[in-house]
Short mmCIF file of C-alpha atoms and ligand atoms in Angstrom, two decimals:
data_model
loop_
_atom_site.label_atom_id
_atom_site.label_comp_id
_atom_site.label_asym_id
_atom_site.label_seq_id
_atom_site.Cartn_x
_atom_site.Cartn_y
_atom_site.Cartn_z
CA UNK A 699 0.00 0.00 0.00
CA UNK A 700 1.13 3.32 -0.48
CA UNK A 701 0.88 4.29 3.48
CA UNK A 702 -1.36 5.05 5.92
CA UNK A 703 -4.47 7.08 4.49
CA UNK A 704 -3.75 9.51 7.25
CA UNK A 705 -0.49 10.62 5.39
CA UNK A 706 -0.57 14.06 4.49
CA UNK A 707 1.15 16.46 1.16
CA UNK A 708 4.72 16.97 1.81
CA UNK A 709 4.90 15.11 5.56
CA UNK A 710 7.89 12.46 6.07
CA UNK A 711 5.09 9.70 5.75
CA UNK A 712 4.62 6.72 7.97
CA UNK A 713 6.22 6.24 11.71
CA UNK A 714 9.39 3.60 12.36
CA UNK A 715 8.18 0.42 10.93
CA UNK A 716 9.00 -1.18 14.14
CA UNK A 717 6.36 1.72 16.03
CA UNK A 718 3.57 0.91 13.25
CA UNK A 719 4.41 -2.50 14.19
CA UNK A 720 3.48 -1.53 17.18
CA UNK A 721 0.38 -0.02 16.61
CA UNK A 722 -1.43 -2.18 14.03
CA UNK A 723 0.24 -5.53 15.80
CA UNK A 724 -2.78 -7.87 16.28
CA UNK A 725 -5.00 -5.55 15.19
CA UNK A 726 -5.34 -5.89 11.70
CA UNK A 727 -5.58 -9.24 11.61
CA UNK A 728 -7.98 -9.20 14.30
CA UNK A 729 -10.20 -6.70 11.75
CA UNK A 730 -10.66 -10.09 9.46
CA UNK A 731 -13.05 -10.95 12.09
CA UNK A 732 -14.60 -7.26 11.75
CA UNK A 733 -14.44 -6.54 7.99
CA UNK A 734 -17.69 -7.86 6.85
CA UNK A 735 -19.17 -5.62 8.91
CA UNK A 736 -17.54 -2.97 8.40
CA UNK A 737 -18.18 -3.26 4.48
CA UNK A 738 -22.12 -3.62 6.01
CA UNK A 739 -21.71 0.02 7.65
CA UNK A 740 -19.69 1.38 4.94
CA UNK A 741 -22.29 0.61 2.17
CA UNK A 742 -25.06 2.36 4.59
CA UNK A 743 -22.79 5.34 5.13
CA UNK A 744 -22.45 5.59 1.62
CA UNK A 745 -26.25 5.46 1.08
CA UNK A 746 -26.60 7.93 3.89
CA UNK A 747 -24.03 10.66 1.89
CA UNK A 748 -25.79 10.52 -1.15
CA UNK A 749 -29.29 11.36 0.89
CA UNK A 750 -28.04 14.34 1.60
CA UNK A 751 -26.04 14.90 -1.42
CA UNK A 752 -22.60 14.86 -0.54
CA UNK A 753 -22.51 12.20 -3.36
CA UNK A 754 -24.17 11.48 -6.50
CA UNK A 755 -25.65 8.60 -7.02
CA UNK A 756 -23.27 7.21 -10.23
CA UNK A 757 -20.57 7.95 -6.84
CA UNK A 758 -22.77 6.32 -4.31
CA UNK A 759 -23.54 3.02 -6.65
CA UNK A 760 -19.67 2.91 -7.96
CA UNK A 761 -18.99 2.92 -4.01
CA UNK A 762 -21.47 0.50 -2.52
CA UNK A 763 -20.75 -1.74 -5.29
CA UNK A 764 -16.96 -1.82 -5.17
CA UNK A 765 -17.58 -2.66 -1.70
CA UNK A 766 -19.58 -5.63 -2.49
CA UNK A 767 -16.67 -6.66 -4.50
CA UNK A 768 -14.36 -5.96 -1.71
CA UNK A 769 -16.28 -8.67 -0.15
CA UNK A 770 -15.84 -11.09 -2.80
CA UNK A 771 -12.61 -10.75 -3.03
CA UNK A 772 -11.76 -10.85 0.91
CA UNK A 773 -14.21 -14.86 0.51
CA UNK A 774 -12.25 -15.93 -2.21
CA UNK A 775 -8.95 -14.97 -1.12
CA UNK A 776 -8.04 -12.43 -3.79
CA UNK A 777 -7.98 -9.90 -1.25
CA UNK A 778 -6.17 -10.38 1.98
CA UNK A 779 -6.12 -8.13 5.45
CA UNK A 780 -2.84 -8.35 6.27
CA UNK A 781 -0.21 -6.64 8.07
CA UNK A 782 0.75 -4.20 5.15
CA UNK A 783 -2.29 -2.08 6.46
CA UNK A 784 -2.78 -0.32 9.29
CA UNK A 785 -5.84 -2.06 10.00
CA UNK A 786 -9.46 -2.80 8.55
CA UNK A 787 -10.67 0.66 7.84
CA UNK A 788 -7.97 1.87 5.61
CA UNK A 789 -7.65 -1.14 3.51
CA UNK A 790 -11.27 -0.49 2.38
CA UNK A 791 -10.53 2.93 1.91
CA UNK A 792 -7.06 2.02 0.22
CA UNK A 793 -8.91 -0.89 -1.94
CA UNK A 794 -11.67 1.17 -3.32
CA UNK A 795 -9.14 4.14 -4.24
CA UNK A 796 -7.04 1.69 -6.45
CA UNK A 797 -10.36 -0.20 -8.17
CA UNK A 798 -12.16 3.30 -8.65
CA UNK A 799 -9.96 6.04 -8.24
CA UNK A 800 -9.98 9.07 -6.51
CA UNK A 801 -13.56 8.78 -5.43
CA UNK A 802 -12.73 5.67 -3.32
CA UNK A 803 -11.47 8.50 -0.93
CA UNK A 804 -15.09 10.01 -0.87
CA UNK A 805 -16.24 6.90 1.36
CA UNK A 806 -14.50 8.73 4.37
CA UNK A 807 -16.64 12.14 3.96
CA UNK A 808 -18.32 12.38 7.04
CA UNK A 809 -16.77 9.50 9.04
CA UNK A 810 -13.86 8.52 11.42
CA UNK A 811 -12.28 5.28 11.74
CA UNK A 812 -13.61 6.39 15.27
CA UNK A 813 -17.15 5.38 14.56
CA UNK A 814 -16.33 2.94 11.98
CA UNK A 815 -15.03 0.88 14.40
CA UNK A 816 -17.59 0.73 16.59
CA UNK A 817 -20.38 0.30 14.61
CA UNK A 818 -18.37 -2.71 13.38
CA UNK A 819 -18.05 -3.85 16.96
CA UNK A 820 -21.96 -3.19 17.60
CA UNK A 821 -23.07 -5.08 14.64
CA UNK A 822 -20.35 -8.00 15.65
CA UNK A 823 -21.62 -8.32 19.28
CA UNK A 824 -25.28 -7.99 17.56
CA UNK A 825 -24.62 -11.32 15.77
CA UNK A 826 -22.74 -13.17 18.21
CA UNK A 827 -25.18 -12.55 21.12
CA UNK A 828 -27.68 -13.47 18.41
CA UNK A 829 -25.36 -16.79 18.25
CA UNK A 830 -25.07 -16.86 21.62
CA UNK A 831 -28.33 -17.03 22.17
CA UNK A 832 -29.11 -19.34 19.61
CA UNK A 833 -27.00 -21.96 20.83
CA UNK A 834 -28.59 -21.66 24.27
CA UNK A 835 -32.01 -22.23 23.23
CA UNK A 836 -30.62 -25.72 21.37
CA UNK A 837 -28.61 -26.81 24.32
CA UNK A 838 -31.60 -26.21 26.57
CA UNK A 839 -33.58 -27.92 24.00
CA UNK A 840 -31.50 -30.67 24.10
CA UNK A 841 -31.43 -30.99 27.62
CA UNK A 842 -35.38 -30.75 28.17
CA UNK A 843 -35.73 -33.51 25.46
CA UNK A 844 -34.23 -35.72 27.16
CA UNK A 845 -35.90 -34.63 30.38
CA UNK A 846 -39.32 -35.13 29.06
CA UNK A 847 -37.97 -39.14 27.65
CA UNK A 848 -36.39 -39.72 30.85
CA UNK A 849 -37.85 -38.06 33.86
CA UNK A 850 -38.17 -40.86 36.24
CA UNK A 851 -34.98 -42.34 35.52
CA UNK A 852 -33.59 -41.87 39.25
CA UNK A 853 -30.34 -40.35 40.38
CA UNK A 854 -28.89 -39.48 43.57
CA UNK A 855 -29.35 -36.00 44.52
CA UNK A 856 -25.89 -34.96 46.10
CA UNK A 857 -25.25 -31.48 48.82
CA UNK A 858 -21.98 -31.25 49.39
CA UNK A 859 -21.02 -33.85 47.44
CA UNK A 860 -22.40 -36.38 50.07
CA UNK A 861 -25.23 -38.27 49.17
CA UNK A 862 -28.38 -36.47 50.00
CA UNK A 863 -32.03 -37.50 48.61
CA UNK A 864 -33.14 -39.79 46.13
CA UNK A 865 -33.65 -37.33 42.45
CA UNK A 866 -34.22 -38.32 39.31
CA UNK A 867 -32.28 -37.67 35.64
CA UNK A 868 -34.91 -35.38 35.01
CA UNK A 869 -34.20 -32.99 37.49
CA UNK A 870 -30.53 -33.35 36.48
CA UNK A 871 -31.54 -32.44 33.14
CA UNK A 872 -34.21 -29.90 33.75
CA UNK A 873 -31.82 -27.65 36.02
CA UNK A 874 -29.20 -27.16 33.19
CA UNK A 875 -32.20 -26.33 30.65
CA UNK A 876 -33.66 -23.49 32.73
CA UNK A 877 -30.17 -22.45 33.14
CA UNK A 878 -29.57 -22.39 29.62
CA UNK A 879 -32.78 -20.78 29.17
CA UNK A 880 -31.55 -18.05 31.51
CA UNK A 881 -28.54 -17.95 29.65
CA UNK A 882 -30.57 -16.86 26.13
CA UNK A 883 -32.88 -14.75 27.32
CA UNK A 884 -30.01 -12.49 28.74
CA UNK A 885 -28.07 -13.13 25.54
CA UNK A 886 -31.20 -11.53 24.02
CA UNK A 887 -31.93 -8.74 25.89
CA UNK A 888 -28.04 -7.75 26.18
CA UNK A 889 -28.28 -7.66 22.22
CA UNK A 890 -31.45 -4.85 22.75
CA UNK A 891 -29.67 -3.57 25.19
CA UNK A 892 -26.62 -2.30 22.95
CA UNK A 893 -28.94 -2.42 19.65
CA UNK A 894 -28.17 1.50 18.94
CA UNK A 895 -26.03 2.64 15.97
CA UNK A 896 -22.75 4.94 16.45
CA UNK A 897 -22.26 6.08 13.25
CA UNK A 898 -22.38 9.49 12.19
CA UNK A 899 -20.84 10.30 15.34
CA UNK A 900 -17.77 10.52 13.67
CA UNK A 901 -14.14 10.91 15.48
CA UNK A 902 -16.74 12.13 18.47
CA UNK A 903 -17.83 15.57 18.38
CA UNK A 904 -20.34 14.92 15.26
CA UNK A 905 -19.60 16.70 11.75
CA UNK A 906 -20.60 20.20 9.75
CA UNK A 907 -22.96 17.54 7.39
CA UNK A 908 -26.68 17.16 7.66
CA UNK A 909 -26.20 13.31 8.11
CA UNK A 910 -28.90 10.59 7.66
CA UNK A 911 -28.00 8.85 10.96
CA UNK A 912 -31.93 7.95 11.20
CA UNK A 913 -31.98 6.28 7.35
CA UNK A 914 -28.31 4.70 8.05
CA UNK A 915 -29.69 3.48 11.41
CA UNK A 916 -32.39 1.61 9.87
CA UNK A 917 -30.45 0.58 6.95
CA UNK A 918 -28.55 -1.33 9.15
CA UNK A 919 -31.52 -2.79 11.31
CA UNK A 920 -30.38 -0.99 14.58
CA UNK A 921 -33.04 -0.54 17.29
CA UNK A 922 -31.99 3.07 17.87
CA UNK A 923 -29.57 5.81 17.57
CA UNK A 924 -26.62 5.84 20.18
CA UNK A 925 -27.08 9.78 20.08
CA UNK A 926 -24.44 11.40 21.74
CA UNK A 927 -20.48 11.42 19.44
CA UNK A 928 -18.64 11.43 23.12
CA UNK A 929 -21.11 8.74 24.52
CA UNK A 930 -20.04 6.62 21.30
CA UNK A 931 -16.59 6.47 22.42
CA UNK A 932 -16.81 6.06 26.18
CA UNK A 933 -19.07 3.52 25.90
CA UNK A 934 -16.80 1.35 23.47
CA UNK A 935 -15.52 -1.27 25.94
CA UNK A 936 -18.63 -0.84 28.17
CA UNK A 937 -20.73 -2.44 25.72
CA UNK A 938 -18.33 -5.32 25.14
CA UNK A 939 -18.07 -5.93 28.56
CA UNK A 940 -21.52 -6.58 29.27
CA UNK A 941 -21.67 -8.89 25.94
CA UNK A 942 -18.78 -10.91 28.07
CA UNK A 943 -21.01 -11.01 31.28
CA UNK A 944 -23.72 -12.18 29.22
CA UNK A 945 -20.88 -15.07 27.63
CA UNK A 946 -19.77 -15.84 30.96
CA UNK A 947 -23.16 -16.65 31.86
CA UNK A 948 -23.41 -19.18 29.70
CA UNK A 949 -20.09 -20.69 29.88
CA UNK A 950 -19.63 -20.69 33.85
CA UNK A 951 -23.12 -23.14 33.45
CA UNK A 952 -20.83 -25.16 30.25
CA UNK A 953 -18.77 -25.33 33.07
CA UNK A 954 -20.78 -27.00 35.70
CA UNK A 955 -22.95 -29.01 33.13
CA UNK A 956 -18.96 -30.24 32.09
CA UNK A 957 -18.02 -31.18 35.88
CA UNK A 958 -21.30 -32.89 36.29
CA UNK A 959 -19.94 -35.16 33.57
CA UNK A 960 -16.54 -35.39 34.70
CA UNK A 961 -17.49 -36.56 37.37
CA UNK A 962 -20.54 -38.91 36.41
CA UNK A 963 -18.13 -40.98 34.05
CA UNK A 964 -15.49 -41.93 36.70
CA UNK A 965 -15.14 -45.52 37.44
CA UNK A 966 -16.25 -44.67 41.22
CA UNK A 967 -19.33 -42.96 40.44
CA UNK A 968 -20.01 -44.66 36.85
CA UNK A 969 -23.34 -42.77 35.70
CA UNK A 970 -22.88 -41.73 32.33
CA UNK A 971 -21.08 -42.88 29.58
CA UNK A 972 -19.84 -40.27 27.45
CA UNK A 973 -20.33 -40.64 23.43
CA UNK A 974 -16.61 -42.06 21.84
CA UNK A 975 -16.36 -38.46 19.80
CA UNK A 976 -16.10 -36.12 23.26
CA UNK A 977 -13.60 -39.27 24.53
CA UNK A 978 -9.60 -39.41 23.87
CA UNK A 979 -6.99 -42.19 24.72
CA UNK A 980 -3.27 -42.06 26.54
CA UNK A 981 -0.24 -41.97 24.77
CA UNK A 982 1.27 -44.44 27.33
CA UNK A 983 -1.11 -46.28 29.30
CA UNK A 984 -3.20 -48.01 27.34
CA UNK A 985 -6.14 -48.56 29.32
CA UNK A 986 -7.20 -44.99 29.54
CA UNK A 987 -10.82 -43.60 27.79
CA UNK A 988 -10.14 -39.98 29.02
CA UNK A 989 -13.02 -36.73 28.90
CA UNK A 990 -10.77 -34.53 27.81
CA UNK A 991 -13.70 -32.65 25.48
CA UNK A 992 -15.50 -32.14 28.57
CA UNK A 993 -12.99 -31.24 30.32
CA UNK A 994 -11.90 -28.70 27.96
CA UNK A 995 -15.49 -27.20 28.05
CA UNK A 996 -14.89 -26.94 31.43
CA UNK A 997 -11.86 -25.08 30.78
CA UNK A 998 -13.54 -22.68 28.65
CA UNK A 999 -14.63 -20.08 30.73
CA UNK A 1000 -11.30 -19.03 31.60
CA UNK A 1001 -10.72 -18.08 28.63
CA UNK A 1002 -14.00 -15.67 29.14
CA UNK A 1003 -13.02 -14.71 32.90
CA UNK A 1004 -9.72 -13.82 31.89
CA UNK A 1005 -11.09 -11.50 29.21
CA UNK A 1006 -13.44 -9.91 31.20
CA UNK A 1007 -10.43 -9.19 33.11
CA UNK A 1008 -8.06 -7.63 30.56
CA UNK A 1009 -11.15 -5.68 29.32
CA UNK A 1010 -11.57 -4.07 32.29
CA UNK A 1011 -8.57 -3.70 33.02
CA UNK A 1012 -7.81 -1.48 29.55
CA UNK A 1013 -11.09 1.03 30.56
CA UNK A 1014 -9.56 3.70 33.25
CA UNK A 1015 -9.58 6.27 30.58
CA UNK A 1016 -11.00 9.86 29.88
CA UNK A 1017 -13.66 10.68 27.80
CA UNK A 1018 -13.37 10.52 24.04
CA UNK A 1019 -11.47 8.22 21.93
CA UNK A 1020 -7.84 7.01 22.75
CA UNK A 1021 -6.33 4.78 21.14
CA UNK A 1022 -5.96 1.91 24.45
CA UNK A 1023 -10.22 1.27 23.15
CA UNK A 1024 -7.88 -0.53 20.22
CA UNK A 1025 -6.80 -2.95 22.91
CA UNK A 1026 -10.60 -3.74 23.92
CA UNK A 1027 -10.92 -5.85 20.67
CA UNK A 1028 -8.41 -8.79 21.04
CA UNK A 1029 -10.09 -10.50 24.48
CA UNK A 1030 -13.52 -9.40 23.65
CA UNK A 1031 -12.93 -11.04 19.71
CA UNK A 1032 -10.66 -14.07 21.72
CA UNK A 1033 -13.27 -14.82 24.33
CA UNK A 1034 -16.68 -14.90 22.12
CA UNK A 1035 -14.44 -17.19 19.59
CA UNK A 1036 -13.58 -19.64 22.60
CA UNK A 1037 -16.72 -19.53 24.32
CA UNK A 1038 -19.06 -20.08 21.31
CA UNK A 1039 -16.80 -22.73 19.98
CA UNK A 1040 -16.96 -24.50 23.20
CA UNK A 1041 -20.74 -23.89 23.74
CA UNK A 1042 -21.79 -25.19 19.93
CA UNK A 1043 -20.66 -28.57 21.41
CA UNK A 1044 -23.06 -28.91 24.23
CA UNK A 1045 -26.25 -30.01 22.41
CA UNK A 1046 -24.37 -33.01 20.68
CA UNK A 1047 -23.05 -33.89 23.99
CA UNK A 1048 -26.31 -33.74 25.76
CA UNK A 1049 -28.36 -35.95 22.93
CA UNK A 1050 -25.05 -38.71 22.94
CA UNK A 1051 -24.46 -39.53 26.17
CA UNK A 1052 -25.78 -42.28 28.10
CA UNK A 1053 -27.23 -43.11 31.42
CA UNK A 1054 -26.28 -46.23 33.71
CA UNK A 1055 -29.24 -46.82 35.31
CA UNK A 1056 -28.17 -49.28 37.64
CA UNK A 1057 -25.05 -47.50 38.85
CA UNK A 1058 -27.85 -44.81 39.83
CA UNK A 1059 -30.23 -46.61 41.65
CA UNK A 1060 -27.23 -48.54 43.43
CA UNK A 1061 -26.12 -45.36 44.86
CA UNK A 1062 -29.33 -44.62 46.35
CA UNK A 1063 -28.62 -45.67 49.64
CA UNK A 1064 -31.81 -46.15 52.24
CA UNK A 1065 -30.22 -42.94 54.31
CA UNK A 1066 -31.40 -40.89 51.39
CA UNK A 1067 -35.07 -41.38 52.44
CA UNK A 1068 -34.69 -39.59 55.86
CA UNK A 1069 -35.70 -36.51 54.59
CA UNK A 1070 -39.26 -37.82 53.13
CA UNK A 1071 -39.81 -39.88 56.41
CA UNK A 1072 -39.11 -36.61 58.23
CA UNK A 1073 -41.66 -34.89 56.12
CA UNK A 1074 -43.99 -37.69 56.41
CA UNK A 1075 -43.69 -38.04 60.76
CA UNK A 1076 -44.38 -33.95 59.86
CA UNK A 1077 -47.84 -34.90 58.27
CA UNK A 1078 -48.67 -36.92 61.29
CA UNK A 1079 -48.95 -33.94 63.36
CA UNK A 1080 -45.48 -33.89 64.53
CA UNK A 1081 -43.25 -30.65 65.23
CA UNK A 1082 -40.92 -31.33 61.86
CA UNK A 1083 -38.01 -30.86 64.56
CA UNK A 1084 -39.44 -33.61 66.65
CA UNK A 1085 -40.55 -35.64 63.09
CA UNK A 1086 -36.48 -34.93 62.38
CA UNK A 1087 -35.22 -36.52 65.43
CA UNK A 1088 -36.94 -39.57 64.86
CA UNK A 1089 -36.20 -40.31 61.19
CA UNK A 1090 -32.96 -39.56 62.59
CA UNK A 1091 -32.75 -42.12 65.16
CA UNK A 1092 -34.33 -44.60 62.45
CA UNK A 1093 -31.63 -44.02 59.74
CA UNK A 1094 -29.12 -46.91 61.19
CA UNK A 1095 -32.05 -49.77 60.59
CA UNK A 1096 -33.19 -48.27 57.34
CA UNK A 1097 -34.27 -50.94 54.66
CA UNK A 1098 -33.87 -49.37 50.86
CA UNK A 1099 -36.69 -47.12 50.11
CA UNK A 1100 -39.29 -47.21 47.12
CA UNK A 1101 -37.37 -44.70 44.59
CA UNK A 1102 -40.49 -44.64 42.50
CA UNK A 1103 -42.66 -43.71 45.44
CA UNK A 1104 -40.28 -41.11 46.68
CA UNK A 1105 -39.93 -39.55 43.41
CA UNK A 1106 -43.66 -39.87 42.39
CA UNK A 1107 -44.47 -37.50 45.55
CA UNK A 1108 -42.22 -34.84 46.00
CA UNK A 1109 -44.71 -32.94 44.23
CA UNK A 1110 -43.71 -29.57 45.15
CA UNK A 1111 -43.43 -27.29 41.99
CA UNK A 1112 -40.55 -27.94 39.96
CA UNK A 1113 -39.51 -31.22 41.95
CA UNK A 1114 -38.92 -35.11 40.90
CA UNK A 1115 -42.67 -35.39 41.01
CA UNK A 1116 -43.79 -32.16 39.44
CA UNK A 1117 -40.92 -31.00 36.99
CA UNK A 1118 -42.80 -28.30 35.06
CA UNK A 1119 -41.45 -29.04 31.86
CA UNK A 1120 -44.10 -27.96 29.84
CA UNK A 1121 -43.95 -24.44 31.77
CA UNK A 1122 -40.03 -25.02 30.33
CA UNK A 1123 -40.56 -25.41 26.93
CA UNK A 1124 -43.37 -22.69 26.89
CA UNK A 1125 -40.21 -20.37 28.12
CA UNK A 1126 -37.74 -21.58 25.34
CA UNK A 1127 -40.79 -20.53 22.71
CA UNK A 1128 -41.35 -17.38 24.26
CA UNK A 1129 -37.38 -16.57 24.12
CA UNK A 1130 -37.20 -18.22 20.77
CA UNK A 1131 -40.18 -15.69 19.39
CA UNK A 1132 -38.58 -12.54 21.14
CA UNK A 1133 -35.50 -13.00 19.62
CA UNK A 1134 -36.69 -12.71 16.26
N1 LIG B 1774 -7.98 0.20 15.33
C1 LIG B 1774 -8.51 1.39 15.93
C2 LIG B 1774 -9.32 1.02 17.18
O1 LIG B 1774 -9.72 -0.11 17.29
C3 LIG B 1774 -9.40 2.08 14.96
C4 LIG B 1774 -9.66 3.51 15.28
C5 LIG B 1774 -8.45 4.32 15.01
N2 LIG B 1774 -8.72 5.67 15.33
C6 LIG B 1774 -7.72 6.56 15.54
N3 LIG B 1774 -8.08 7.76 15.84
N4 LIG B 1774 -6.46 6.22 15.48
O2 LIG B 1774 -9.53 1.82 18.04
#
């Protein structure tokens, strides 16, 4: 390329090539990830100049079209974004100069790479939330699926990791789907919340043009307009942060949901098998079938926590744009690529994996029923404390309990005997339908 596109007439040109290094670094090649976006905005900018006639429309067409072509290029590999740029937003600029000329430079009028970049970070988060939440909804799917074919099934119910009451695989399943369910709907309404369009804020104080934020706004499907220039750039990093709390949601539940399984598949507890695809063997000892899928779910959050982290960590700044908001894109772009990856997993996991039934019932010793005896001395007209006391006393000459019967009536809503799945998958709809 022929510089930056900030180089000015007569100046000495470009900083040290180790100091551009410097600046650009990751950066460009972290824009790969932004581009299409960018393109997205671009064409609506473009659209939104000739509105107001800044350009004609033989300019505007020549423009929106060259960027389509940009696009085509960048797929098939004609065009790359690579370190000879300073980043995303001036090889655009810098491709549709040399494919139309001068008026490739008219794409800027009106525009920083201030707002440019985050309305390309908006409409990213937009569609990864809209992931995000997408792959929620199918892993709570999943999970109440199963639920419904295998509610009675019965599993210990562990506090403490000490046995505690007779459950059921249903309620195992059921409590990761309304987690998951959790998990979309604030995917969702995260997306709403930063569904408002930056551009035509410009480098943050706005610009001496009439511009068509409102038609560029809707042009790109944005709920609103983000309205103040110096509210567009202190609130880059902000957003993205609260797109990570709504990722971290969901993977800190991957997490558990992963341990769970861990934990289930060991010879000593022997629950669930996991499918042979999530399942690796030793280099050495040959005996080993090892989780190491789930147990790299498991390890995916960190990659989210310690984003959330560095994030934060970048945002002690003053108002307006400085260039450290460049350093909110790597964990924000790092953590959304390592948590979705990781999440996209979990409903093939869920539908594979099998139950042992008899390891289950095995380990539902007749202590577990304490708690219903206490509860059923209770009904008798006993104190619960006195009702307590005796189950207690009775636990050492326990005989194994009914599982059935115990699970059959712990009818309070939500429990073994009541699981409200229905009211579950009336929820997943509901999400489903508002996220359209
Ligand atoms: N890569 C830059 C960033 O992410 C783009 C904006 C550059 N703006 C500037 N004034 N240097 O922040």
């Amino acid at each position: 390329m022929s510089g930056p596109i900030w180089k000015k007439d007569g100046a000495s040109g470009a900083p040290d090539a180790a100091v551009m290094d410097f600046l650009a670094g990751e950066d460009v090649v972290l824009d790969r990830q932004l581009i299409d976006f960018d393109i997205t905005a671009s064409q609506a900018h473009v659209r939104g100049l000739q509105a107001i006639d800044v350009l004609t429309e033989d300019e505007a067409d020549k423009l929106v079209s060259g960027l389509a072509r940009i696009r085509e290029k960048l797929a098939a590999g004609e065009l790359k974004l690579d370190t000879s740029f300073e980043d995303g937003h001036s090889a655009l600029e810098t491709w549709l100069t040399e494919m139309l000329g001068p008026v490739g430079g008219k794409v800027h009028t009106g525009r920083s790479r201030n707002d440019q970049v985050a309305v390309a970070m908006r409409l990213y988060l937009k569609d990864r939330l809209g992931r995000l939440a997408d792959v929620c909804l199918q892993t709570a799917d999943a999970l109440l699926e199963r639920a419904q074919a295998e509610a009675n099934i019965p599993m210990p119910g562990y506090t403490h990791l000490q046995r505690a009451m007779p459950s059921s695989v249903g309620m195992w399943l059921a409590g990761h789907a309304e987690a998951f369910l959790d998990n979309a709907a604030l995917a969702g309404s995260t997306r709403d919340w930063l569904d408002a369009s930056p551009l035509g804020t410009a480098s943050g104080f706005g610009v001496n043009l009439p511009l068509a934020r409102e038609q560029v706004r809707e042009q790109l499907g944005f709920a609103r307009l983000l309205v103040n220039p110096q509210y567009a750039q202190n609130s880059r990093g902000k957003v993205e942060g609260q797109a990570l709390s709504a990722l971290a949601a969901a993977t800190t539940d991957l997490r558990r949901l992963a341990w769970d399984l861990s934990l289930f598949t060991t010879s000593e507890f022997d629950f669930v098998r996991l499918p042979d695809d999530f399942c690796t063997g030793s280099s050495i000892m040959p005996n080993k079938r090892n989780p190491d899928a789930v147990e790299l779910l498991r390890a995916a959050h960190g990659v989210v926590a310690g984003a959330r982290v560095e994030l934060d960590s970048v945002l002690s700044l003053p108002s307006g744009y400085q260039r450290d908001l460049q350093a909110t894109k790597p964990p924000v772009l790092r953590a959304f690529a390592a948590g979705l990856q990781a999440l996209d997993l979990a409903p093939g996991l869920v539908t594979a994996m099998k139950w042992n039934e008899s390891a289950m019932r095995a380990a539902i010793s007749p202590d577990t029923f304490a708690t219903d005896l206490s509860v059923e001395l209770a009904l008798e007209g006993k104190p619960f404390r006195e009702a307590y006391r005796e189950a207690a006393a009775r636990i050492a000459g326990m005989n194994a309990g009914d599982v059935a019967k115990s699970l059959s009536a712990r009818v309070s809503p939500g429990a073994p005997g009541a699981l409200m799945l229905d009211e579950l998958g009336a929820r997943a709809k509901a999400i489903r339908a508002n996220l359209k």
